[in-house]
Structures are given as C-alpha cells and as structure tokens.
C-alpha cells in the first residue's frame, strides 16, 4: 500500500474524524451543536459559520475541502515517512510523536490564531475544539503509522513478517 495508501487512508481518516467531532458534536447536523448553541460562544464566530456570506466552503460546497483533506493526508504521510526513521520503532511510539507534532504545529496554532484571536471564541470552547483536534490528529497518525510501518516491514529485506 505504501506512502500513497497511507496518505489516502490518513486523509479519509481526517474527513471521518472531523465529521464525528466537529460536525456531529461541535456544530450539529442542523446547527444545534455545542460550538454554535453555547451561550458562551462569540457572536462573531457564529456569524462567520452561519450568516456572513460567503459561508465557509466546508458548509456551502464541501467537496473541494474534502478532497483537500485527502491531499493533506498524503502530505502528512510523506512527512511521516521522512521523520519516522529517526523515532523509536513501533507504530504506537511513532504515531504518538506524529500526532503530537501535527497537533501542536497545526491545530494549536490554528485555534490560537483564528477562533481565539480573530473570532473572540472563549477559552473553554477553544479547549473543547482542541480536544476534537487531538482526536483527529491521533486517529490520522495511527492510521498513517500503521500502514506506513507495515509497508516499511515488507520493503526491507529481513523484516518481512510471516503471512
């Protein structure tokens, strides 16, 4: 399956994990999720997601965003492939490191810069979103690491596992 397979599976995992956390719990299928319905939520945040035109692409026309997440999965798999040989062996050790790296460099930065800074979202809701992002990052990292490590074992002579 290799790098491309790991990337596509990682991108699919990004889509599904975001659907289950942000869409189902955070925003709700019809807009009644905790991130929109909380009395603590910033009016600016709610307006950006529900009123200000154009609405975010993920809401109005999600296909390009879903495809983009598949591509991010491929980029993440390539980065994983580059870094993993420098980490302790094993899917769990490598997946945890990769999830932590993605979480801190992408998701914590994003939450600090956009929802907290631009939209005035309260810290308690930013913290909830960070929990969602941690789930997303961890799920993607374990999928990529599992597939990449299996491919690595099969491509290195002497490391093949019995069928």
PDB file of C-alpha atoms in Angstrom:
ATOM      1  CA  UNK A   1       0.000   0.000   0.000  1.00  0.00           C
ATOM      2  CA  UNK A   2       2.918   2.323   0.737  1.00  0.00           C
ATOM      3  CA  UNK A   3       3.074   6.063   1.130  1.00  0.00           C
ATOM      4  CA  UNK A   4       0.171   6.901  -1.183  1.00  0.00           C
ATOM      5  CA  UNK A   5      -2.089   4.371   0.501  1.00  0.00           C
ATOM      6  CA  UNK A   6      -1.103   5.656   3.932  1.00  0.00           C
ATOM      7  CA  UNK A   7      -1.778   9.206   2.780  1.00  0.00           C
ATOM      8  CA  UNK A   8      -5.178   8.490   1.268  1.00  0.00           C
ATOM      9  CA  UNK A   9      -6.192   6.465   4.325  1.00  0.00           C
ATOM     10  CA  UNK A  10      -4.926   9.288   6.546  1.00  0.00           C
ATOM     11  CA  UNK A  11      -6.908  11.842   4.546  1.00  0.00           C
ATOM     12  CA  UNK A  12     -10.029   9.702   4.746  1.00  0.00           C
ATOM     13  CA  UNK A  13      -9.463   9.445   8.491  1.00  0.00           C
ATOM     14  CA  UNK A  14      -9.181  13.245   8.710  1.00  0.00           C
ATOM     15  CA  UNK A  15     -12.550  13.565   6.970  1.00  0.00           C
ATOM     16  CA  UNK A  16     -14.297  10.971   9.136  1.00  0.00           C
ATOM     17  CA  UNK A  17     -12.777  12.142  12.436  1.00  0.00           C
ATOM     18  CA  UNK A  18     -13.693  15.762  11.682  1.00  0.00           C
ATOM     19  CA  UNK A  19     -17.217  14.681  10.722  1.00  0.00           C
ATOM     20  CA  UNK A  20     -17.664  12.808  14.006  1.00  0.00           C
ATOM     21  CA  UNK A  21     -16.183  15.525  16.225  1.00  0.00           C
ATOM     22  CA  UNK A  22     -16.745  18.948  14.708  1.00  0.00           C
ATOM     23  CA  UNK A  23     -19.832  18.255  12.591  1.00  0.00           C
ATOM     24  CA  UNK A  24     -21.722  15.805  14.796  1.00  0.00           C
ATOM     25  CA  UNK A  25     -20.831  17.181  18.236  1.00  0.00           C
ATOM     26  CA  UNK A  26     -19.448  20.664  17.630  1.00  0.00           C
ATOM     27  CA  UNK A  27     -21.761  22.157  15.019  1.00  0.00           C
ATOM     28  CA  UNK A  28     -24.539  19.577  14.941  1.00  0.00           C
ATOM     29  CA  UNK A  29     -26.255  18.229  11.839  1.00  0.00           C
ATOM     30  CA  UNK A  30     -28.674  21.169  11.850  1.00  0.00           C
ATOM     31  CA  UNK A  31     -26.625  23.792  13.666  1.00  0.00           C
ATOM     32  CA  UNK A  32     -27.540  22.876  17.239  1.00  0.00           C
ATOM     33  CA  UNK A  33     -24.125  21.627  18.355  1.00  0.00           C
ATOM     34  CA  UNK A  34     -22.300  22.974  21.381  1.00  0.00           C
ATOM     35  CA  UNK A  35     -19.998  25.253  19.363  1.00  0.00           C
ATOM     36  CA  UNK A  36     -22.949  27.161  17.903  1.00  0.00           C
ATOM     37  CA  UNK A  37     -25.583  26.767  20.632  1.00  0.00           C
ATOM     38  CA  UNK A  38     -23.447  27.598  23.671  1.00  0.00           C
ATOM     39  CA  UNK A  39     -24.449  30.874  25.347  1.00  0.00           C
ATOM     40  CA  UNK A  40     -20.718  31.471  25.858  1.00  0.00           C
ATOM     41  CA  UNK A  41     -19.955  31.442  22.127  1.00  0.00           C
ATOM     42  CA  UNK A  42     -18.808  34.607  20.391  1.00  0.00           C
ATOM     43  CA  UNK A  43     -21.364  36.225  18.090  1.00  0.00           C
ATOM     44  CA  UNK A  44     -18.612  36.740  15.534  1.00  0.00           C
ATOM     45  CA  UNK A  45     -17.816  33.011  15.487  1.00  0.00           C
ATOM     46  CA  UNK A  46     -21.495  32.142  14.992  1.00  0.00           C
ATOM     47  CA  UNK A  47     -21.904  34.760  12.259  1.00  0.00           C
ATOM     48  CA  UNK A  48     -18.874  33.507  10.316  1.00  0.00           C
ATOM     49  CA  UNK A  49     -20.201  29.958  10.301  1.00  0.00           C
ATOM     50  CA  UNK A  50     -23.904  30.668   9.757  1.00  0.00           C
ATOM     51  CA  UNK A  51     -24.603  34.169   8.398  1.00  0.00           C
ATOM     52  CA  UNK A  52     -21.739  36.046   6.746  1.00  0.00           C
ATOM     53  CA  UNK A  53     -21.589  35.458   3.005  1.00  0.00           C
ATOM     54  CA  UNK A  54     -19.888  33.657   1.543  1.00  0.00           C
ATOM     55  CA  UNK A  55     -20.306  30.888   4.090  1.00  0.00           C
ATOM     56  CA  UNK A  56     -17.235  28.717   4.683  1.00  0.00           C
ATOM     57  CA  UNK A  57     -16.665  26.287   1.809  1.00  0.00           C
ATOM     58  CA  UNK A  58     -16.886  23.303   4.154  1.00  0.00           C
ATOM     59  CA  UNK A  59     -20.513  24.355   4.786  1.00  0.00           C
ATOM     60  CA  UNK A  60     -21.617  25.707   1.399  1.00  0.00           C
ATOM     61  CA  UNK A  61     -19.727  23.446  -1.034  1.00  0.00           C
ATOM     62  CA  UNK A  62     -17.707  20.857   0.894  1.00  0.00           C
ATOM     63  CA  UNK A  63     -16.324  18.761  -1.987  1.00  0.00           C
ATOM     64  CA  UNK A  64     -13.123  20.815  -2.549  1.00  0.00           C
ATOM     65  CA  UNK A  65     -12.437  20.812   1.181  1.00  0.00           C
ATOM     66  CA  UNK A  66     -12.941  17.050   1.468  1.00  0.00           C
ATOM     67  CA  UNK A  67     -10.565  16.493  -1.455  1.00  0.00           C
ATOM     68  CA  UNK A  68      -8.110  18.932   0.125  1.00  0.00           C
ATOM     69  CA  UNK A  69      -8.144  16.903   3.338  1.00  0.00           C
ATOM     70  CA  UNK A  70      -7.268  13.793   1.315  1.00  0.00           C
ATOM     71  CA  UNK A  71      -4.310  15.712  -0.110  1.00  0.00           C
ATOM     72  CA  UNK A  72      -3.275  16.843   3.376  1.00  0.00           C
ATOM     73  CA  UNK A  73      -3.304  13.187   4.376  1.00  0.00           C
ATOM     74  CA  UNK A  74      -0.876  12.442   1.528  1.00  0.00           C
ATOM     75  CA  UNK A  75       1.421  15.284   2.600  1.00  0.00           C
ATOM     76  CA  UNK A  76       1.237  14.095   6.211  1.00  0.00           C
ATOM     77  CA  UNK A  77       2.174  10.562   5.123  1.00  0.00           C
ATOM     78  CA  UNK A  78       5.194  11.895   3.221  1.00  0.00           C
ATOM     79  CA  UNK A  79       6.300  13.893   6.276  1.00  0.00           C
ATOM     80  CA  UNK A  80       5.759  10.834   8.465  1.00  0.00           C
ATOM     81  CA  UNK A  81       7.863   8.733   6.085  1.00  0.00           C
ATOM     82  CA  UNK A  82      10.659  11.305   6.318  1.00  0.00           C
ATOM     83  CA  UNK A  83      10.621  11.616  10.121  1.00  0.00           C
ATOM     84  CA  UNK A  84       9.677   8.135  11.353  1.00  0.00           C
ATOM     85  CA  UNK A  85      13.100   6.503  10.830  1.00  0.00           C
ATOM     86  CA  UNK A  86      14.509   8.962  13.386  1.00  0.00           C
ATOM     87  CA  UNK A  87      11.985   7.974  16.060  1.00  0.00           C
ATOM     88  CA  UNK A  88      11.839   4.872  18.254  1.00  0.00           C
ATOM     89  CA  UNK A  89      10.430   1.876  16.419  1.00  0.00           C
ATOM     90  CA  UNK A  90       6.845   0.735  16.671  1.00  0.00           C
ATOM     91  CA  UNK A  91       3.512   2.010  15.466  1.00  0.00           C
ATOM     92  CA  UNK A  92       2.416   3.392  18.835  1.00  0.00           C
ATOM     93  CA  UNK A  93       5.634   5.287  19.603  1.00  0.00           C
ATOM     94  CA  UNK A  94       5.759   6.803  16.140  1.00  0.00           C
ATOM     95  CA  UNK A  95       2.035   7.567  15.915  1.00  0.00           C
ATOM     96  CA  UNK A  96       2.069   9.388  19.253  1.00  0.00           C
ATOM     97  CA  UNK A  97       5.020  11.517  18.151  1.00  0.00           C
ATOM     98  CA  UNK A  98       3.412  12.288  14.802  1.00  0.00           C
ATOM     99  CA  UNK A  99       0.055  13.124  16.391  1.00  0.00           C
ATOM    100  CA  UNK A 100       1.788  15.426  18.869  1.00  0.00           C
ATOM    101  CA  UNK A 101       3.724  17.139  16.114  1.00  0.00           C
ATOM    102  CA  UNK A 102       0.620  17.723  13.978  1.00  0.00           C
ATOM    103  CA  UNK A 103      -1.443  18.759  16.986  1.00  0.00           C
ATOM    104  CA  UNK A 104       0.989  21.403  18.219  1.00  0.00           C
ATOM    105  CA  UNK A 105       2.223  22.768  14.892  1.00  0.00           C
ATOM    106  CA  UNK A 106      -1.109  22.845  13.068  1.00  0.00           C
ATOM    107  CA  UNK A 107      -4.097  22.654  15.377  1.00  0.00           C
ATOM    108  CA  UNK A 108      -2.943  24.552  18.465  1.00  0.00           C
ATOM    109  CA  UNK A 109      -1.587  27.321  16.223  1.00  0.00           C
ATOM    110  CA  UNK A 110      -4.841  27.442  14.228  1.00  0.00           C
ATOM    111  CA  UNK A 111      -7.029  27.611  17.348  1.00  0.00           C
ATOM    112  CA  UNK A 112      -4.870  30.347  18.855  1.00  0.00           C
ATOM    113  CA  UNK A 113      -4.764  32.423  15.683  1.00  0.00           C
ATOM    114  CA  UNK A 114      -8.292  32.038  14.283  1.00  0.00           C
ATOM    115  CA  UNK A 115     -11.020  31.106  16.803  1.00  0.00           C
ATOM    116  CA  UNK A 116      -9.348  32.738  19.818  1.00  0.00           C
ATOM    117  CA  UNK A 117      -7.726  35.732  18.097  1.00  0.00           C
ATOM    118  CA  UNK A 118      -9.990  36.522  15.141  1.00  0.00           C
ATOM    119  CA  UNK A 119     -13.381  35.342  16.370  1.00  0.00           C
ATOM    120  CA  UNK A 120     -13.075  36.021  20.107  1.00  0.00           C
ATOM    121  CA  UNK A 121     -14.062  32.480  20.997  1.00  0.00           C
ATOM    122  CA  UNK A 122     -13.974  31.826  24.765  1.00  0.00           C
ATOM    123  CA  UNK A 123     -11.153  29.647  26.054  1.00  0.00           C
ATOM    124  CA  UNK A 124     -13.464  26.893  27.295  1.00  0.00           C
ATOM    125  CA  UNK A 125     -14.772  26.365  23.739  1.00  0.00           C
ATOM    126  CA  UNK A 126     -11.269  26.640  22.289  1.00  0.00           C
ATOM    127  CA  UNK A 127     -10.287  23.898  24.754  1.00  0.00           C
ATOM    128  CA  UNK A 128     -13.172  21.733  23.517  1.00  0.00           C
ATOM    129  CA  UNK A 129     -12.045  22.263  19.925  1.00  0.00           C
ATOM    130  CA  UNK A 130      -8.504  21.311  20.925  1.00  0.00           C
ATOM    131  CA  UNK A 131      -9.872  18.047  22.319  1.00  0.00           C
ATOM    132  CA  UNK A 132     -11.583  17.462  18.966  1.00  0.00           C
ATOM    133  CA  UNK A 133      -8.329  18.249  17.137  1.00  0.00           C
ATOM    134  CA  UNK A 134      -6.393  15.900  19.415  1.00  0.00           C
ATOM    135  CA  UNK A 135      -8.805  13.107  18.473  1.00  0.00           C
ATOM    136  CA  UNK A 136      -8.437  13.983  14.771  1.00  0.00           C
ATOM    137  CA  UNK A 137      -4.623  14.161  14.939  1.00  0.00           C
ATOM    138  CA  UNK A 138      -4.349  10.913  16.887  1.00  0.00           C
ATOM    139  CA  UNK A 139      -6.696   8.983  14.603  1.00  0.00           C
ATOM    140  CA  UNK A 140      -4.888  10.160  11.471  1.00  0.00           C
ATOM    141  CA  UNK A 141      -1.442   9.480  12.955  1.00  0.00           C
ATOM    142  CA  UNK A 142      -2.326   5.921  13.957  1.00  0.00           C
ATOM    143  CA  UNK A 143      -3.774   5.144  10.523  1.00  0.00           C
ATOM    144  CA  UNK A 144      -0.742   6.568   8.713  1.00  0.00           C
ATOM    145  CA  UNK A 145       1.741   4.911  11.084  1.00  0.00           C
ATOM    146  CA  UNK A 146       0.009   1.525  10.891  1.00  0.00           C
ATOM    147  CA  UNK A 147       0.008   1.462   7.096  1.00  0.00           C
ATOM    148  CA  UNK A 148       3.453   3.023   6.673  1.00  0.00           C
ATOM    149  CA  UNK A 149       5.107   0.689   9.179  1.00  0.00           C
ATOM    150  CA  UNK A 150       3.500  -2.351   7.575  1.00  0.00           C
ATOM    151  CA  UNK A 151       4.778  -1.199   4.170  1.00  0.00           C
ATOM    152  CA  UNK A 152       8.225  -0.499   5.662  1.00  0.00           C
ATOM    153  CA  UNK A 153       8.436  -4.030   7.138  1.00  0.00           C
ATOM    154  CA  UNK A 154       7.529  -5.545   3.778  1.00  0.00           C
ATOM    155  CA  UNK A 155      10.017  -3.428   1.821  1.00  0.00           C
ATOM    156  CA  UNK A 156      13.128  -4.016   3.942  1.00  0.00           C
ATOM    157  CA  UNK A 157      14.836  -7.408   3.444  1.00  0.00           C
ATOM    158  CA  UNK A 158      14.891  -9.420   6.642  1.00  0.00           C
ATOM    159  CA  UNK A 159      11.995  -7.509   8.196  1.00  0.00           C
ATOM    160  CA  UNK A 160       9.182  -9.305   6.390  1.00  0.00           C
ATOM    161  CA  UNK A 161       6.538 -10.649   8.658  1.00  0.00           C
ATOM    162  CA  UNK A 162       5.173 -14.153   8.123  1.00  0.00           C
ATOM    163  CA  UNK A 163       1.963 -14.335   6.102  1.00  0.00           C
TER     164      UNK A 163
END
